[in-house]
Tab-separated table of C-alpha atoms in Angstrom:
chain	number	residue	atom	x	y	z
A	1	MET	CA	-33.054	67.419	64.432
A	2	GLU	CA	-33.039	70.997	63.155
A	3	ILE	CA	-29.895	72.060	61.290
A	4	ILE	CA	-28.950	75.684	60.737
A	5	ALA	CA	-27.448	76.558	57.370
A	6	PHE	CA	-25.617	79.843	56.752
A	7	GLY	CA	-24.917	81.542	53.424
A	8	VAL	CA	-27.766	79.862	51.549
A	9	GLN	CA	-28.383	81.401	48.132
A	10	ALA	CA	-31.970	81.918	46.952
A	11	ASP	CA	-31.627	79.304	44.192
A	12	GLU	CA	-30.028	76.885	46.643
A	13	ARG	CA	-32.726	77.132	49.337
A	14	PRO	CA	-35.351	74.769	47.829
A	15	LEU	CA	-32.666	72.251	46.861
A	16	LEU	CA	-31.309	72.240	50.412
A	17	GLY	CA	-34.758	71.639	51.817
A	18	GLN	CA	-35.354	68.789	49.370
A	19	ALA	CA	-32.001	67.180	50.173
A	20	PHE	CA	-32.824	66.917	53.875
A	21	ALA	CA	-36.548	66.212	53.401
A	22	GLY	CA	-37.720	63.306	55.541
A	23	ARG	CA	-34.528	63.433	57.590
A	24	HIS	CA	-34.080	66.770	59.288
A	25	GLN	CA	-35.458	70.281	59.276
A	26	VAL	CA	-33.194	73.009	57.969
A	27	ARG	CA	-33.236	76.654	59.008
A	28	CYS	CA	-31.793	78.522	56.026
A	29	LEU	CA	-30.118	81.901	56.458
A	30	ASP	CA	-28.684	84.102	53.725
A	31	VAL	CA	-26.138	85.662	56.106
A	32	PHE	CA	-22.656	84.168	56.267
A	33	LEU	CA	-21.225	82.670	59.424
A	34	ASN	CA	-18.623	84.900	61.047
A	35	ARG	CA	-17.843	86.511	64.387
A	36	ASP	CA	-20.950	88.701	64.256
A	37	THR	CA	-23.427	85.984	63.249
A	38	ALA	CA	-22.018	83.046	65.248
A	39	PRO	CA	-24.368	83.644	68.223
A	40	ILE	CA	-27.319	82.752	65.956
A	41	ALA	CA	-26.060	79.151	65.906
A	42	ALA	CA	-26.437	78.708	69.660
A	43	GLY	CA	-28.352	75.521	70.415
A	44	TYR	CA	-27.720	73.887	67.034
A	45	GLU	CA	-25.653	70.703	67.148
A	46	VAL	CA	-25.068	70.719	63.381
A	47	VAL	CA	-24.147	73.892	61.503
A	48	SER	CA	-23.807	73.991	57.718
A	49	VAL	CA	-21.793	76.760	56.076
A	50	SER	CA	-20.694	78.002	52.675
A	51	VAL	CA	-17.111	78.613	51.626
A	52	ASN	CA	-17.428	82.308	52.524
A	53	ALA	CA	-17.845	81.524	56.207
A	54	ASP	CA	-15.073	82.763	58.476
A	55	LEU	CA	-14.391	79.876	60.824
A	56	ASN	CA	-11.393	81.174	62.719
A	57	ALA	CA	-10.540	80.057	66.254
A	58	GLU	CA	-12.721	82.731	67.846
A	59	VAL	CA	-15.782	81.793	65.812
A	60	LEU	CA	-15.244	78.079	66.459
A	61	GLN	CA	-15.020	78.730	70.192
A	62	GLU	CA	-18.312	80.615	70.033
A	63	LEU	CA	-19.949	77.734	68.184
A	64	ALA	CA	-18.643	75.097	70.570
A	65	ALA	CA	-19.774	77.127	73.584
A	66	GLY	CA	-23.256	77.267	72.046
A	67	GLY	CA	-23.480	73.506	71.689
A	68	THR	CA	-22.332	72.975	68.098
A	69	LYS	CA	-20.525	69.687	67.562
A	70	MET	CA	-20.482	69.277	63.798
A	71	ILE	CA	-19.706	71.700	60.954
A	72	ALA	CA	-20.782	70.638	57.478
A	73	GLN	CA	-19.190	72.875	54.867
A	74	ARG	CA	-20.947	72.900	51.497
A	75	ALA	CA	-17.739	73.344	49.516
A	76	THR	CA	-14.511	71.618	48.578
A	77	GLY	CA	-12.035	74.229	49.785
A	78	TYR	CA	-11.507	74.637	53.517
A	79	ASN	CA	-8.839	77.314	53.867
A	80	ASN	CA	-11.483	79.352	55.731
A	81	ILE	CA	-11.532	76.883	58.658
A	82	ASP	CA	-8.997	76.741	61.492
A	83	LEU	CA	-8.770	72.956	61.602
A	84	GLU	CA	-6.353	72.867	64.533
A	85	ALA	CA	-8.731	74.960	66.629
A	86	ALA	CA	-11.608	72.690	65.607
A	87	ALA	CA	-9.617	69.653	66.735
A	88	ASP	CA	-8.777	71.302	70.065
A	89	LEU	CA	-12.494	71.960	70.618
A	90	GLY	CA	-13.513	68.393	69.758
A	91	LEU	CA	-15.557	69.441	66.750
A	92	THR	CA	-16.291	67.297	63.709
A	93	VAL	CA	-15.678	69.079	60.402
A	94	GLY	CA	-16.822	67.759	57.043
A	95	ARG	CA	-16.601	69.180	53.554
A	96	VAL	CA	-17.514	68.096	50.019
A	97	SER	CA	-14.410	66.493	48.555
A	98	ALA	CA	-15.734	66.379	44.988
A	99	TYR	CA	-18.632	67.490	42.799
A	100	SER	CA	-19.231	67.982	39.089
A	101	PRO	CA	-15.898	69.136	37.634
A	102	TYR	CA	-17.725	70.159	34.466
A	103	SER	CA	-19.523	73.032	36.204
A	104	VAL	CA	-16.264	74.886	36.895
A	105	ALA	CA	-14.427	73.791	33.744
A	106	GLU	CA	-17.272	74.860	31.450
A	107	PHE	CA	-17.615	78.206	33.227
A	108	ALA	CA	-13.865	78.805	32.937
A	109	TRP	CA	-14.228	78.296	29.208
A	110	GLY	CA	-17.179	80.682	29.197
A	111	LEU	CA	-14.939	83.340	30.723
A	112	ALA	CA	-12.154	82.587	28.247
A	113	LEU	CA	-14.417	82.871	25.228
A	114	ALA	CA	-16.187	85.954	26.556
A	115	VAL	CA	-12.953	87.922	26.948
A	116	ASP	CA	-11.357	86.555	23.775
A	117	ARG	CA	-14.346	87.430	21.582
A	118	ARG	CA	-15.319	90.620	23.482
A	119	ILE	CA	-18.823	89.226	24.041
A	120	VAL	CA	-19.763	91.412	27.015
A	121	ARG	CA	-18.641	94.584	25.235
A	122	ALA	CA	-20.554	93.530	22.119
A	123	ALA	CA	-23.728	92.740	24.105
A	124	ASN	CA	-23.600	96.111	25.856
A	125	ARG	CA	-23.245	97.853	22.500
A	126	THR	CA	-26.073	96.069	20.756
A	127	ARG	CA	-28.417	96.839	23.662
A	128	ASN	CA	-27.866	100.459	22.643
A	129	PHE	CA	-28.347	99.554	18.942
A	130	ASP	CA	-24.650	100.129	18.260
A	131	PHE	CA	-23.741	97.391	15.784
A	132	ARG	CA	-20.188	98.418	14.919
A	133	LEU	CA	-17.395	95.863	15.105
A	134	ASP	CA	-14.696	98.312	16.135
A	135	GLY	CA	-12.630	96.873	18.995
A	136	LEU	CA	-14.353	93.483	18.922
A	137	MET	CA	-11.784	91.425	17.032
A	138	GLY	CA	-10.813	88.229	18.809
A	139	ARG	CA	-8.581	85.283	17.925
A	140	ASP	CA	-9.116	81.668	16.957
A	141	LEU	CA	-8.103	79.414	19.831
A	142	HIS	CA	-7.679	76.450	17.505
A	143	GLY	CA	-3.967	75.784	17.049
A	144	ARG	CA	-2.942	77.996	19.949
A	145	THR	CA	-1.548	76.839	23.303
A	146	ALA	CA	-3.566	76.239	26.464
A	147	GLY	CA	-1.643	76.161	29.741
A	148	VAL	CA	-3.440	74.371	32.577
A	149	LEU	CA	-2.097	74.790	36.097
A	150	GLY	CA	-3.576	71.944	38.101
A	151	THR	CA	-4.770	68.864	36.245
A	152	GLY	CA	-7.040	67.192	38.749
A	153	LYS	CA	-10.666	66.503	37.910
A	154	ILE	CA	-11.530	70.099	37.008
A	155	GLY	CA	-8.253	70.715	35.199
A	156	GLU	CA	-8.757	67.492	33.265
A	157	ALA	CA	-12.260	68.565	32.240
A	158	PHE	CA	-10.882	71.927	31.106
A	159	THR	CA	-8.147	70.111	29.169
A	160	ARG	CA	-10.660	67.891	27.373
A	161	ILE	CA	-12.493	70.979	26.148
A	162	ALA	CA	-9.204	72.569	25.059
A	163	HIS	CA	-8.408	69.369	23.165
A	164	GLY	CA	-11.781	69.655	21.457
A	165	PHE	CA	-10.821	73.144	20.319
A	166	GLY	CA	-7.698	71.696	18.744
A	167	MET	CA	-5.261	73.438	21.062
A	168	ARG	CA	-1.722	72.506	21.972
A	169	LEU	CA	-1.728	71.451	25.622
A	170	LEU	CA	0.758	72.331	28.359
A	171	GLY	CA	0.239	71.306	31.970
A	172	TRP	CA	1.779	71.823	35.369
A	173	ASP	CA	1.051	69.809	38.494
A	174	LEU	CA	2.840	67.898	41.224
A	175	ALA	CA	1.780	64.641	39.576
A	176	GLU	CA	0.951	64.025	35.935
A	177	ASN	CA	-2.583	62.975	35.043
A	178	PRO	CA	-2.310	60.098	32.540
A	179	ARG	CA	-5.704	60.989	31.065
A	180	CYS	CA	-4.315	64.419	30.182
A	181	THR	CA	-1.140	63.028	28.665
A	182	GLU	CA	-3.301	60.729	26.536
A	183	LEU	CA	-4.882	63.887	25.116
A	184	GLY	CA	-1.418	65.119	24.117
A	185	MET	CA	-0.612	67.306	27.126
A	186	THR	CA	3.050	67.996	27.793
A	187	TYR	CA	3.947	68.663	31.425
A	188	VAL	CA	6.413	71.509	31.829
A	189	GLY	CA	7.701	73.855	34.494
A	190	GLN	CA	5.747	76.945	35.452
A	191	ASP	CA	8.133	79.316	33.694
A	192	ARG	CA	7.735	77.587	30.350
A	193	LEU	CA	3.977	77.307	30.725
A	194	PHE	CA	3.608	81.021	31.442
A	195	ALA	CA	5.911	81.960	28.568
A	196	GLU	CA	4.393	79.749	25.855
A	197	SER	CA	0.666	79.700	26.638
A	198	ASP	CA	-1.913	81.803	24.827
A	199	LEU	CA	-4.591	80.833	27.347
A	200	ILE	CA	-3.762	80.100	30.990
A	201	SER	CA	-6.338	78.601	33.344
A	202	LEU	CA	-5.844	77.994	37.083
A	203	HIS	CA	-7.186	74.847	38.751
A	204	VAL	CA	-5.032	74.358	41.845
A	205	PRO	CA	-6.074	74.625	45.516
A	206	LEU	CA	-5.069	77.632	47.604
A	207	MET	CA	-2.243	76.794	50.002
A	208	GLU	CA	0.773	78.709	51.227
A	209	SER	CA	2.778	77.131	48.399
A	210	THR	CA	0.307	78.325	45.748
A	211	ARG	CA	-0.609	81.755	47.143
A	212	HIS	CA	0.188	84.351	44.460
A	213	LEU	CA	1.198	81.584	42.082
A	214	VAL	CA	0.541	84.195	39.422
A	215	ASP	CA	2.737	87.001	40.714
A	216	ALA	CA	4.531	89.897	39.026
A	217	ALA	CA	7.240	87.606	37.666
A	218	ALA	CA	4.734	85.146	36.220
A	219	LEU	CA	2.760	87.976	34.636
A	220	ALA	CA	5.932	89.452	33.149
A	221	ALA	CA	6.728	86.074	31.591
A	222	MET	CA	3.352	85.825	29.851
A	223	LYS	CA	2.752	86.840	26.271
A	224	ASP	CA	1.471	90.380	25.849
A	225	ASP	CA	-1.788	89.051	24.381
A	226	ALA	CA	-2.228	86.035	26.681
A	227	ILE	CA	-5.600	85.317	28.280
A	228	LEU	CA	-5.669	84.531	32.020
A	229	VAL	CA	-8.615	82.735	33.648
A	230	ASN	CA	-9.029	82.012	37.364
A	231	SER	CA	-12.050	80.027	38.516
A	232	SER	CA	-10.306	78.378	41.465
A	233	ARG	CA	-9.290	80.622	44.380
A	234	GLY	CA	-8.655	84.358	44.373
A	235	GLY	CA	-5.441	84.135	46.357
A	236	LEU	CA	-3.717	82.359	43.475
A	237	VAL	CA	-3.337	85.717	41.714
A	238	ASP	CA	-1.512	88.783	43.003
A	239	THR	CA	-4.246	91.224	42.031
A	240	ALA	CA	-2.144	94.356	42.586
A	241	ALA	CA	0.481	92.980	40.195
A	242	LEU	CA	-2.268	92.073	37.732
A	243	VAL	CA	-3.565	95.645	37.777
A	244	GLU	CA	-0.083	96.994	37.070
A	245	THR	CA	0.265	94.541	34.174
A	246	LEU	CA	-3.038	95.664	32.691
A	247	LYS	CA	-2.137	99.341	33.142
A	248	ALA	CA	0.940	98.654	31.024
A	249	GLY	CA	-1.377	97.565	28.205
A	250	ARG	CA	-0.507	93.880	28.481
A	251	LEU	CA	-2.688	90.730	28.371
A	252	GLY	CA	-5.358	90.056	25.806
A	253	GLY	CA	-8.009	89.403	28.420
A	254	VAL	CA	-8.631	88.328	31.998
A	255	GLY	CA	-11.570	86.307	33.304
A	256	LEU	CA	-11.912	86.088	37.091
A	257	ASP	CA	-14.633	84.248	38.981
A	258	VAL	CA	-12.736	84.672	42.244
A	259	TYR	CA	-10.873	87.508	43.939
A	260	GLU	CA	-8.425	87.360	46.826
A	261	GLU	CA	-10.358	89.927	48.894
A	262	GLU	CA	-13.830	88.730	47.912
A	263	ALA	CA	-15.017	88.046	51.472
A	264	GLY	CA	-17.639	90.616	52.397
A	265	LEU	CA	-18.157	91.550	48.743
A	266	PHE	CA	-19.080	88.514	46.677
A	267	PHE	CA	-22.638	87.196	47.175
A	268	PHE	CA	-23.769	90.623	48.436
A	269	ASP	CA	-25.546	93.517	46.707
A	270	LYS	CA	-23.131	96.441	46.975
A	271	SER	CA	-24.702	98.458	44.178
A	272	LEU	CA	-25.954	101.200	46.514
A	273	GLU	CA	-22.776	101.411	48.577
A	274	VAL	CA	-19.332	102.896	48.177
A	275	VAL	CA	-16.886	100.059	47.582
A	276	HIS	CA	-13.625	100.872	49.351
A	277	ASP	CA	-11.521	98.205	47.642
A	278	ASP	CA	-9.479	100.368	45.276
A	279	THR	CA	-7.741	97.376	43.696
A	280	LEU	CA	-10.998	95.725	42.683
A	281	ALA	CA	-12.461	99.052	41.558
A	282	ARG	CA	-9.444	99.663	39.296
A	283	LEU	CA	-9.585	96.113	37.978
A	284	MET	CA	-13.193	96.589	36.915
A	285	THR	CA	-12.289	99.617	34.773
A	286	PHE	CA	-10.410	97.565	32.179
A	287	GLY	CA	-12.480	96.705	29.121
A	288	ASN	CA	-10.714	93.375	28.641
A	289	VAL	CA	-11.424	92.147	32.178
A	290	LEU	CA	-14.512	90.180	33.152
A	291	VAL	CA	-15.242	89.578	36.849
A	292	THR	CA	-18.019	87.290	38.089
A	293	SER	CA	-18.970	86.557	41.677
A	294	HIS	CA	-17.708	83.031	42.424
A	295	GLN	CA	-20.440	81.302	40.467
A	296	ALA	CA	-18.477	78.737	38.459
A	297	TYR	CA	-19.723	75.861	40.624
A	298	PHE	CA	-23.309	77.107	40.604
A	299	THR	CA	-25.208	74.618	38.436
A	300	GLU	CA	-28.144	72.423	39.393
A	301	ASP	CA	-25.944	69.372	38.893
A	302	ALA	CA	-23.050	70.537	41.042
A	303	VAL	CA	-25.180	72.039	43.819
A	304	GLY	CA	-27.258	68.860	43.920
A	305	GLN	CA	-24.109	66.771	44.364
A	306	ILE	CA	-22.797	69.168	47.010
A	307	LEU	CA	-26.006	68.884	48.989
A	308	ASP	CA	-26.153	65.098	48.642
A	309	ALA	CA	-22.611	64.892	50.054
A	310	THR	CA	-23.555	67.300	52.866
A	311	VAL	CA	-26.526	65.119	53.816
A	312	ARG	CA	-24.271	62.066	53.822
A	313	ASN	CA	-21.758	63.861	56.055
A	314	VAL	CA	-24.444	64.768	58.564
A	315	GLU	CA	-25.967	61.270	58.550
A	316	ASP	CA	-22.550	59.647	59.013
A	317	TYR	CA	-21.747	62.004	61.874
A	318	LEU	CA	-25.017	61.198	63.643
A	319	ALA	CA	-24.418	57.460	63.155
A	320	GLY	CA	-20.867	57.666	64.476
A	321	ARG	CA	-19.350	56.912	61.080
A	322	THR	CA	-16.645	58.732	59.130
A	323	ASN	CA	-16.020	59.076	55.421
A	324	GLU	CA	-13.500	60.642	53.047
A	325	ASN	CA	-15.103	64.077	53.452
A	326	PHE	CA	-14.267	64.403	57.157
A	327	LEU	CA	-11.369	66.744	57.896
A	328	VAL	CA	-11.538	66.595	61.693
A	329	THR	CA	-13.209	64.150	64.076
A	330	PRO	CA	-12.978	64.017	67.869
A	331	GLY	CA	-9.691	62.416	68.829
A	332	GLN	CA	-8.231	62.794	65.355
A	333	ARG	CA	-6.223	65.844	64.421
A	334	PRO	CA	-6.189	67.230	60.876
A	335	ALA	CA	-3.432	65.937	58.636
A	336	ALA	CA	-1.648	69.301	58.527
A	337	ALA	CA	-1.505	69.376	62.327
A	338	ARG	CA	-0.215	65.834	62.875
């Protein structure tokens, strides 16, 4: 069988081919699956997509009409897929329920350290042989407070690193992680976490209940020199409110690997175009803000595990089996729609 894969990054392409080697052929495309590109999938029973695919009801109908029966998403999040529409169309939808939590946790710490110690500003200066230290003073994180919102596998990995730094640990989640409490984490309400933390890192999924978790009120509650890091989902942060907070001269630094309006921007080269997103453009003007393009997961280890799980999903689908990664199967509606 030939599988078509959308949104394949250049570094990912050889790994994807290797993962399916000896099983199936893969047609790799760098374009993302959406309303405009859906016709390309006509005739392919299995379609693999990245998290930036737009799988709304209209796109799913186009895929089903073209003969697609299985969608294998190479990501954990699935808020980009209309699962109810997929169930109505009799499609099978699989995702990757877990991969290396260290990839994201370590990158989140990279963002935190980069903004705390002004590393990007310093690197830009030294490239121009400017070796002054003016404006580069950071803070020790040892002894300060790390607030972790979401203490699942990634949040736990982030917490372990914070513990290694010798930080006081505050956590918030629907259920306490005993491995985090063993490290000395105290679970508190959101208000207290925002108010007491020197470093706040987000590791919760994007749902209606978590959209704009960091809103104007949460930002107002934070310390004036707090560091905010988001390597989870862009919609967790009210970016307009964040811009207003930064314009007021507050927050010691912000590290963002995700952005709530990143679709159509991230993973593309927009350097020769006019970017019409005024909020993002304003955000990028602040010297204490570092924005990267949704790359926290992008390590050989994590991508390898993602592709191994994707292969397993496809093989199980073809064999008539299911596994924990399947969100929708024919005759079974998604949990949220039951």
